[in-house]
Amino acid sequence: MAISETSRSDTIGAPALSDERERKTALYGQFARVGKALANPARLELLDLLAQGERSVEELGQAAGMKVGNTSAQLKALAAASLVAARREGAKVFYRLADDGVAELVDQVKHFAAARLAEAERAARDYLGDVQALEPVAQGELARRIDDGDVVVLDVRPQAEYAAGHIPGAINLPHDQLAARLTELTAHVAAGTDIVAYCRGRYCVYAPDAVRLLRDHGYTARPLQGGLPEWRRAGLPVLAGHSTVAGHATEGPS
């Protein structure tokens, strides 16, 4: 029996179409690896921490309140998607972001979620409080005021994060020490001087809480709009080194 032209065409084309579909599915599968790696709150938090600088598995676990084994497993999942890189130093393994684009991607995901999901916006407000009521300072405004010398910049992140990179001239008073060390700050802030506090980023609670505490004690304080990662991505200067309230010094560009 003769085969019609239509049947012959379908028979010849079917394998090619199937092969094309497999290749396309494989391509989108690779794209999905990044989404899958990000689809975990613990991993997003670890990426936020790594945006502050390189850290060991143990340090990351402590900062995130996670067991070391779980921290290591989550980091390996991020590494499998090429979002983080690792190096070994003796028995310790240190992780860092693969590049600056990772932090930017994570920020875009968070901002997109907050804009699209009412639940995300409510969760942010429940966690951070009304940040807009604290009148956040824009990056450009703070940069100008630093040049003018009429502002005190307060970094309320942990000391190790400050040492890895901070805004030039910033004083480091970790958020969990601020209340107990307010007298030290008083000795080094002239009356009426504005204080701008910053921390890990837009969704970090340390700076808003610090501003509320400072205001309760009579200081004029505002949070920075965003944190150090956003400041860095804006092309503004970042320095590395240690600091105390009594006398701060930086070592060089971060």
JSON list of C-alpha atoms in Angstrom, two decimals, residues 155-163 173-175:
[
{"chain": "A", "resi": 155, "resn": "ASP", "atom": "CA", "xyz": [28.21, 50.34, 60.85]},
{"chain": "A", "resi": 156, "resn": "VAL", "atom": "CA", "xyz": [26.19, 48.04, 63.12]},
{"chain": "A", "resi": 157, "resn": "ARG", "atom": "CA", "xyz": [27.22, 44.74, 61.52]},
{"chain": "A", "resi": 158, "resn": "PRO", "atom": "CA", "xyz": [29.47, 42.25, 63.33]},
{"chain": "A", "resi": 159, "resn": "GLN", "atom": "CA", "xyz": [33.14, 43.21, 63.52]},
{"chain": "A", "resi": 160, "resn": "ALA", "atom": "CA", "xyz": [34.30, 40.57, 61.01]},
{"chain": "A", "resi": 161, "resn": "GLU", "atom": "CA", "xyz": [31.91, 41.91, 58.37]},
{"chain": "A", "resi": 162, "resn": "TYR", "atom": "CA", "xyz": [33.08, 45.47, 59.01]},
{"chain": "A", "resi": 163, "resn": "ALA", "atom": "CA", "xyz": [36.71, 44.38, 58.66]},
{"chain": "A", "resi": 173, "resn": "LEU", "atom": "CA", "xyz": [29.47, 49.30, 66.88]},
{"chain": "A", "resi": 174, "resn": "PRO", "atom": "CA", "xyz": [27.86, 45.88, 66.39]},
{"chain": "A", "resi": 175, "resn": "HIS", "atom": "CA", "xyz": [24.10, 45.89, 66.89]}
]
